[in-house]
GROMACS .gro file of C-alpha atoms in nm:
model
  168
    1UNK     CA    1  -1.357  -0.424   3.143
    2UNK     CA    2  -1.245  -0.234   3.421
    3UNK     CA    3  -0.982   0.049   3.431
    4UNK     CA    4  -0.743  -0.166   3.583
    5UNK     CA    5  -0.796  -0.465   3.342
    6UNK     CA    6  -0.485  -0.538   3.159
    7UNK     CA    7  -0.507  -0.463   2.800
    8UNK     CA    8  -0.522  -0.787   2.571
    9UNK     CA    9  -0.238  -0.639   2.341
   10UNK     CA   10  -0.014  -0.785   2.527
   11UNK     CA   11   0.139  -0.372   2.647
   12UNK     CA   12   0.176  -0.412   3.013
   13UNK     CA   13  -0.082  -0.090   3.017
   14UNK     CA   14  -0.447  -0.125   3.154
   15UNK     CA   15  -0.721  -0.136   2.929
   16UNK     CA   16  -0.881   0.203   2.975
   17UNK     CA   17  -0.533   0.398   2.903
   18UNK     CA   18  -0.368   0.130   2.617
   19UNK     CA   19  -0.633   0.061   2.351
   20UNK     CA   20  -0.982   0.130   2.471
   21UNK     CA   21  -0.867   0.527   2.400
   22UNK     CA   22  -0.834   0.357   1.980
   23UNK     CA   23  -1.140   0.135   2.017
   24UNK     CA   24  -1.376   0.457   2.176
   25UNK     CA   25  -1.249   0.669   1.850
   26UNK     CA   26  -1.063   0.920   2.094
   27UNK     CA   27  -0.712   0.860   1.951
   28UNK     CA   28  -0.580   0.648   1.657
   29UNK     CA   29  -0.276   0.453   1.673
   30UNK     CA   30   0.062   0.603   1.572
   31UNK     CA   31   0.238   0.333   1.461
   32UNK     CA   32   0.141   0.076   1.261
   33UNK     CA   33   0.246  -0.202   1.584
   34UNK     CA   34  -0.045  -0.016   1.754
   35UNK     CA   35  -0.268  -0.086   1.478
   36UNK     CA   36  -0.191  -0.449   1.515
   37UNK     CA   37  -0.228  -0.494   1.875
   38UNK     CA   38  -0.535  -0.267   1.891
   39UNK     CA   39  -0.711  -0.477   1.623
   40UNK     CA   40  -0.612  -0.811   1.851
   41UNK     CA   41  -0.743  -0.610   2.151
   42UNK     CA   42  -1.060  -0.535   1.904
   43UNK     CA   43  -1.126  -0.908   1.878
   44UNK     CA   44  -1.096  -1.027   2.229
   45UNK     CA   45  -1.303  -0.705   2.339
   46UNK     CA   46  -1.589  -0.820   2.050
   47UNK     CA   47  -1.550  -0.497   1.855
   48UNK     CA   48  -1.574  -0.574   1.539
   49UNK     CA   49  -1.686  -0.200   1.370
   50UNK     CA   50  -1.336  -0.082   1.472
   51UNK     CA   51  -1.190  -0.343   1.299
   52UNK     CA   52  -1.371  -0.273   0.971
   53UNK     CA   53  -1.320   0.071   1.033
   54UNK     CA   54  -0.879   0.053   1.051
   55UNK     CA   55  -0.916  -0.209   0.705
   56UNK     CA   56  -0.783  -0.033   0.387
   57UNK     CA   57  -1.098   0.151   0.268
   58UNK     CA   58  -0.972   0.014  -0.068
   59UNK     CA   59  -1.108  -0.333   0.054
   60UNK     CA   60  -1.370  -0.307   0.256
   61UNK     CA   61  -1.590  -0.481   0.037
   62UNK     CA   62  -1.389  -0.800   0.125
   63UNK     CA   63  -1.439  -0.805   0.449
   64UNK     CA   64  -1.678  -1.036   0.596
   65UNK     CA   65  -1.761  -0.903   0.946
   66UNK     CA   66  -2.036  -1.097   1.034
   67UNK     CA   67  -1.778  -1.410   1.021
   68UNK     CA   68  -1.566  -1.215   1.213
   69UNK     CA   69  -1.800  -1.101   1.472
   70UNK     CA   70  -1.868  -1.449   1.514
   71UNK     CA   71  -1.483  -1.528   1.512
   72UNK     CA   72  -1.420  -1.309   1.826
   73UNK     CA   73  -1.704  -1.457   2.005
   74UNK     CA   74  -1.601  -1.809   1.954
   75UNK     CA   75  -1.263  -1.799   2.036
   76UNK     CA   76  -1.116  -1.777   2.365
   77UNK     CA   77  -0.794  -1.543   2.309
   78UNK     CA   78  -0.503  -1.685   2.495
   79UNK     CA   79  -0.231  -1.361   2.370
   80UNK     CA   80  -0.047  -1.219   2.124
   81UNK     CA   81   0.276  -1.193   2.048
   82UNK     CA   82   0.473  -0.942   1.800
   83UNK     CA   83   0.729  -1.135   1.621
   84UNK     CA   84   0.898  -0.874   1.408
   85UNK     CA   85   0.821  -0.525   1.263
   86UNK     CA   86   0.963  -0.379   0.957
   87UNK     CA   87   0.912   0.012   0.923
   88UNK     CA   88   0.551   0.158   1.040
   89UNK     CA   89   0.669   0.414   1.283
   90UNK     CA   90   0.486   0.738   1.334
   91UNK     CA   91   0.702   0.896   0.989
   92UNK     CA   92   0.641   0.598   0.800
   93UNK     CA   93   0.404   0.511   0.559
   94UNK     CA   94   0.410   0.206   0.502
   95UNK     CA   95   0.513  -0.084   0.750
   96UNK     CA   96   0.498  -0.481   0.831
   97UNK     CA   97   0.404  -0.646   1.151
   98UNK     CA   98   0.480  -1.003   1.193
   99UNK     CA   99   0.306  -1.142   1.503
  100UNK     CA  100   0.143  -1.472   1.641
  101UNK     CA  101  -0.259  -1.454   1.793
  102UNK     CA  102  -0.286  -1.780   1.991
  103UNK     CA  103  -0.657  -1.872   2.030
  104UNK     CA  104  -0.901  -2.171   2.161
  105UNK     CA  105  -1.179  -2.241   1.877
  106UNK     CA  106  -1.425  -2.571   1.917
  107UNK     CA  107  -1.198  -2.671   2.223
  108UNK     CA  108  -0.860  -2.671   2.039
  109UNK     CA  109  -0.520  -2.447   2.094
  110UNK     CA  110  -0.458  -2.250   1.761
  111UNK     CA  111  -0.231  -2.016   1.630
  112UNK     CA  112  -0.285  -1.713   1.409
  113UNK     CA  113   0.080  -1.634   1.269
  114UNK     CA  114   0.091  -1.370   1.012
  115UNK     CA  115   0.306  -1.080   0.865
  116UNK     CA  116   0.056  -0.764   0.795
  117UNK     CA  117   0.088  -0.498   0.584
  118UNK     CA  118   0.011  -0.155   0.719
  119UNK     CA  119  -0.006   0.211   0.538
  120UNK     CA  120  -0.072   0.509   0.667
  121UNK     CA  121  -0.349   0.748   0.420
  122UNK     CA  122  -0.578   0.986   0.433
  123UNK     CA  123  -0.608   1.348   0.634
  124UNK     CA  124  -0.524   1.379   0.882
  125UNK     CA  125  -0.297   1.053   0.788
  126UNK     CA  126  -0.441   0.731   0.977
  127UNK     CA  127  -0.278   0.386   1.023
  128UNK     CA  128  -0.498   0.122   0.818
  129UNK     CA  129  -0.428  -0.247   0.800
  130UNK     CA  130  -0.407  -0.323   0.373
  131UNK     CA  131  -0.314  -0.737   0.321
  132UNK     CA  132  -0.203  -0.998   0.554
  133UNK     CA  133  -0.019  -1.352   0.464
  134UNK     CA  134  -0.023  -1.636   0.729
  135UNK     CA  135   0.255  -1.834   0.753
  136UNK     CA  136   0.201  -2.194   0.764
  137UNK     CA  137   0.439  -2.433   0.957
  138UNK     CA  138   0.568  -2.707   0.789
  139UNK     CA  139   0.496  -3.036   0.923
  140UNK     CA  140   0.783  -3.219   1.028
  141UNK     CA  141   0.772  -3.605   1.080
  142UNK     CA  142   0.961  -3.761   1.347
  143UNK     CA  143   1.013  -4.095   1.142
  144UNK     CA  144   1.020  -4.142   0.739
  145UNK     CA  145   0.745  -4.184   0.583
  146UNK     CA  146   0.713  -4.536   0.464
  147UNK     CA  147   0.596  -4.609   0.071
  148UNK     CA  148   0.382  -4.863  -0.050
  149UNK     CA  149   0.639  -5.082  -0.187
  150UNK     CA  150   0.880  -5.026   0.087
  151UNK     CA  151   0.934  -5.368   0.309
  152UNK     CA  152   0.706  -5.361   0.617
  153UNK     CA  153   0.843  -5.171   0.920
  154UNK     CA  154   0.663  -5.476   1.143
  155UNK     CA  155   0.949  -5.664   1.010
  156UNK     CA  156   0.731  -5.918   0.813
  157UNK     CA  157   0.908  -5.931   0.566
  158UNK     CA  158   0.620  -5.852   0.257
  159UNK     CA  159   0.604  -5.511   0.123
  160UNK     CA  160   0.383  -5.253   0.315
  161UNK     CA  161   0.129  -5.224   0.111
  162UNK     CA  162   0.058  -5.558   0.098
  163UNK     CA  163   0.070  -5.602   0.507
  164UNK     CA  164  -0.002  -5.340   0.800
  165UNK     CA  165  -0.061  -5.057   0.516
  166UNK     CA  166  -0.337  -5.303   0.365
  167UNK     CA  167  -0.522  -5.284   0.698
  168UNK     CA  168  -0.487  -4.920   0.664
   0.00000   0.00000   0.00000
Protein backbone atom coordinates (compact mmCIF):
# COMPACT_ATOMS: atom_id res chain seq x y z
CA UNK A 1 0.00 0.00 0.00
CA UNK A 2 1.05 3.35 -0.50
CA UNK A 3 1.31 6.23 2.06
CA UNK A 4 -1.61 7.78 0.74
CA UNK A 5 -3.78 4.57 0.62
CA UNK A 6 -6.72 4.93 2.80
CA UNK A 7 -6.62 2.73 5.74
CA UNK A 8 -9.22 -0.28 5.54
CA UNK A 9 -10.47 0.55 9.17
CA UNK A 10 -12.73 2.53 7.92
CA UNK A 11 -10.63 6.03 9.97
CA UNK A 12 -10.56 8.53 7.25
CA UNK A 13 -6.49 8.35 7.96
CA UNK A 14 -4.04 6.89 5.28
CA UNK A 15 -2.63 3.68 5.74
CA UNK A 16 0.96 4.46 6.64
CA UNK A 17 -0.13 6.93 9.66
CA UNK A 18 -3.63 4.88 10.91
CA UNK A 19 -2.77 1.19 11.38
CA UNK A 20 0.30 0.16 9.48
CA UNK A 21 2.23 2.08 12.66
CA UNK A 22 0.10 -1.25 14.90
CA UNK A 23 0.66 -3.81 12.17
CA UNK A 24 4.83 -2.82 11.83
CA UNK A 25 4.94 -3.31 15.89
CA UNK A 26 5.87 0.52 16.27
CA UNK A 27 2.82 1.45 18.41
CA UNK A 28 -0.08 -0.62 19.89
CA UNK A 29 -3.52 0.51 19.93
CA UNK A 30 -4.91 2.54 22.88
CA UNK A 31 -8.22 1.71 22.90
CA UNK A 32 -9.73 -1.31 22.53
CA UNK A 33 -11.89 0.30 19.07
CA UNK A 34 -8.30 0.46 17.68
CA UNK A 35 -7.74 -3.05 18.39
CA UNK A 36 -10.79 -3.87 16.42
CA UNK A 37 -10.27 -1.89 13.41
CA UNK A 38 -6.53 -2.68 13.30
CA UNK A 39 -7.28 -6.45 13.36
CA UNK A 40 -9.96 -5.74 10.25
CA UNK A 41 -7.14 -3.68 8.67
CA UNK A 42 -4.86 -6.94 9.58
CA UNK A 43 -7.12 -9.10 7.43
CA UNK A 44 -7.59 -7.09 4.34
CA UNK A 45 -3.70 -6.24 4.50
CA UNK A 46 -3.05 -10.41 4.79
CA UNK A 47 -1.33 -10.09 8.16
CA UNK A 48 -2.24 -12.67 9.93
CA UNK A 49 0.92 -12.89 12.77
CA UNK A 50 -0.46 -9.57 14.11
CA UNK A 51 -3.60 -10.95 14.51
CA UNK A 52 -2.41 -13.95 16.54
CA UNK A 53 -0.19 -11.76 18.22
CA UNK A 54 -3.30 -9.03 19.77
CA UNK A 55 -5.49 -12.69 20.68
CA UNK A 56 -5.65 -13.25 24.51
CA UNK A 57 -2.39 -15.18 25.11
CA UNK A 58 -4.78 -17.24 27.30
CA UNK A 59 -6.14 -18.73 23.93
CA UNK A 60 -3.83 -18.86 21.54
CA UNK A 61 -3.94 -22.42 21.27
CA UNK A 62 -7.44 -21.96 19.68
CA UNK A 63 -6.60 -20.12 17.10
CA UNK A 64 -6.38 -21.59 13.78
CA UNK A 65 -4.29 -19.18 11.64
CA UNK A 66 -3.66 -21.10 8.80
CA UNK A 67 -7.68 -20.95 8.21
CA UNK A 68 -7.41 -17.54 8.77
CA UNK A 69 -4.57 -16.75 6.57
CA UNK A 70 -6.53 -18.37 4.05
CA UNK A 71 -9.71 -16.37 5.19
CA UNK A 72 -8.06 -12.96 4.38
CA UNK A 73 -6.89 -14.12 1.12
CA UNK A 74 -10.19 -15.34 -0.05
CA UNK A 75 -12.28 -12.69 0.78
CA UNK A 76 -12.58 -9.50 -0.89
CA UNK A 77 -13.19 -6.91 2.13
CA UNK A 78 -15.89 -4.50 1.18
CA UNK A 79 -15.62 -2.29 4.99
CA UNK A 80 -16.27 -2.21 8.32
CA UNK A 81 -18.41 -0.64 10.33
CA UNK A 82 -18.36 -0.03 14.31
CA UNK A 83 -21.78 -0.48 15.58
CA UNK A 84 -21.41 0.24 19.26
CA UNK A 85 -18.64 0.29 21.94
CA UNK A 86 -19.06 -0.27 25.55
CA UNK A 87 -15.98 0.86 27.76
CA UNK A 88 -12.29 0.06 26.26
CA UNK A 89 -10.87 3.50 26.39
CA UNK A 90 -7.23 4.11 27.08
CA UNK A 91 -8.13 3.79 31.34
CA UNK A 92 -10.16 0.89 30.80
CA UNK A 93 -9.57 -2.54 31.10
CA UNK A 94 -11.87 -4.18 29.85
CA UNK A 95 -14.24 -3.13 26.85
CA UNK A 96 -16.84 -4.38 24.01
CA UNK A 97 -16.85 -3.52 20.39
CA UNK A 98 -19.84 -4.30 18.41
CA UNK A 99 -19.14 -3.88 14.68
CA UNK A 100 -20.16 -5.36 11.19
CA UNK A 101 -17.05 -6.71 8.55
CA UNK A 102 -18.86 -6.95 5.19
CA UNK A 103 -16.93 -9.34 2.88
CA UNK A 104 -17.20 -11.23 -0.72
CA UNK A 105 -16.27 -15.12 -0.17
CA UNK A 106 -16.89 -17.77 -3.30
CA UNK A 107 -18.64 -14.76 -5.15
CA UNK A 108 -21.25 -13.92 -2.44
CA UNK A 109 -21.86 -10.53 -0.21
CA UNK A 110 -21.43 -11.54 3.55
CA UNK A 111 -21.52 -10.03 6.72
CA UNK A 112 -19.35 -10.55 9.79
CA UNK A 113 -21.50 -8.92 12.73
CA UNK A 114 -20.12 -9.45 16.10
CA UNK A 115 -19.75 -7.88 19.65
CA UNK A 116 -15.91 -8.53 20.90
CA UNK A 117 -14.58 -8.60 24.04
CA UNK A 118 -11.39 -6.71 24.64
CA UNK A 119 -8.95 -6.46 27.92
CA UNK A 120 -6.16 -4.73 28.37
CA UNK A 121 -2.98 -7.05 30.36
CA UNK A 122 0.30 -7.34 30.66
CA UNK A 123 3.42 -4.64 31.10
CA UNK A 124 3.48 -2.34 29.81
CA UNK A 125 -0.54 -2.97 29.61
CA UNK A 126 -1.55 -3.96 25.86
CA UNK A 127 -5.05 -4.13 24.27
CA UNK A 128 -5.77 -7.97 23.40
CA UNK A 129 -8.92 -9.23 21.77
CA UNK A 130 -10.31 -12.28 24.53
CA UNK A 131 -13.99 -13.83 22.98
CA UNK A 132 -16.22 -12.70 20.29
CA UNK A 133 -20.14 -13.70 19.73
CA UNK A 134 -21.70 -13.17 16.22
CA UNK A 135 -24.97 -12.15 16.08
CA UNK A 136 -27.16 -13.95 13.77
CA UNK A 137 -30.17 -12.23 12.01
CA UNK A 138 -33.28 -13.73 12.24
CA UNK A 139 -34.92 -14.67 9.15
CA UNK A 140 -38.01 -13.00 8.54
CA UNK A 141 -40.60 -14.38 5.97
CA UNK A 142 -42.56 -12.10 3.94
CA UNK A 143 -45.64 -14.58 3.78
CA UNK A 144 -46.69 -17.42 6.47
CA UNK A 145 -45.37 -20.33 6.26
CA UNK A 146 -47.87 -22.82 5.04
CA UNK A 147 -48.24 -26.47 7.01
CA UNK A 148 -48.80 -29.66 5.60
CA UNK A 149 -52.33 -29.95 6.43
CA UNK A 150 -53.12 -26.40 5.73
CA UNK A 151 -55.56 -26.06 2.44
CA UNK A 152 -53.45 -25.36 -0.69
CA UNK A 153 -52.52 -21.68 -1.27
CA UNK A 154 -53.11 -22.59 -5.32
CA UNK A 155 -56.63 -22.54 -4.23
CA UNK A 156 -57.28 -26.28 -5.10
CA UNK A 157 -58.98 -26.90 -2.65
CA UNK A 158 -56.96 -30.38 -1.14
CA UNK A 159 -54.65 -29.92 1.65
CA UNK A 160 -50.98 -28.88 0.80
CA UNK A 161 -49.38 -31.67 1.40
CA UNK A 162 -51.31 -33.61 -0.65
CA UNK A 163 -51.03 -31.00 -3.82
CA UNK A 164 -48.18 -28.36 -4.78
CA UNK A 165 -46.23 -29.41 -1.39
CA UNK A 166 -46.36 -33.15 -2.78
CA UNK A 167 -44.41 -31.98 -5.84
CA UNK A 168 -42.11 -30.44 -3.43
Amino acid sequence: MSKTTPCPCGSNQNYASCCEVFHSGKAFPETAEKLMRSRYSAYVEGKIQYIADTNDPASKEAFDQEAAEAWSKSSTWKGLEIVATRNGGSKDVEGEVEFKASFNADGKDQIHHEVSLFQKKGTPARWYYVDGKSIQVPVVRGEPKIGRNDPCPCGSGKKAKKCCLSAA
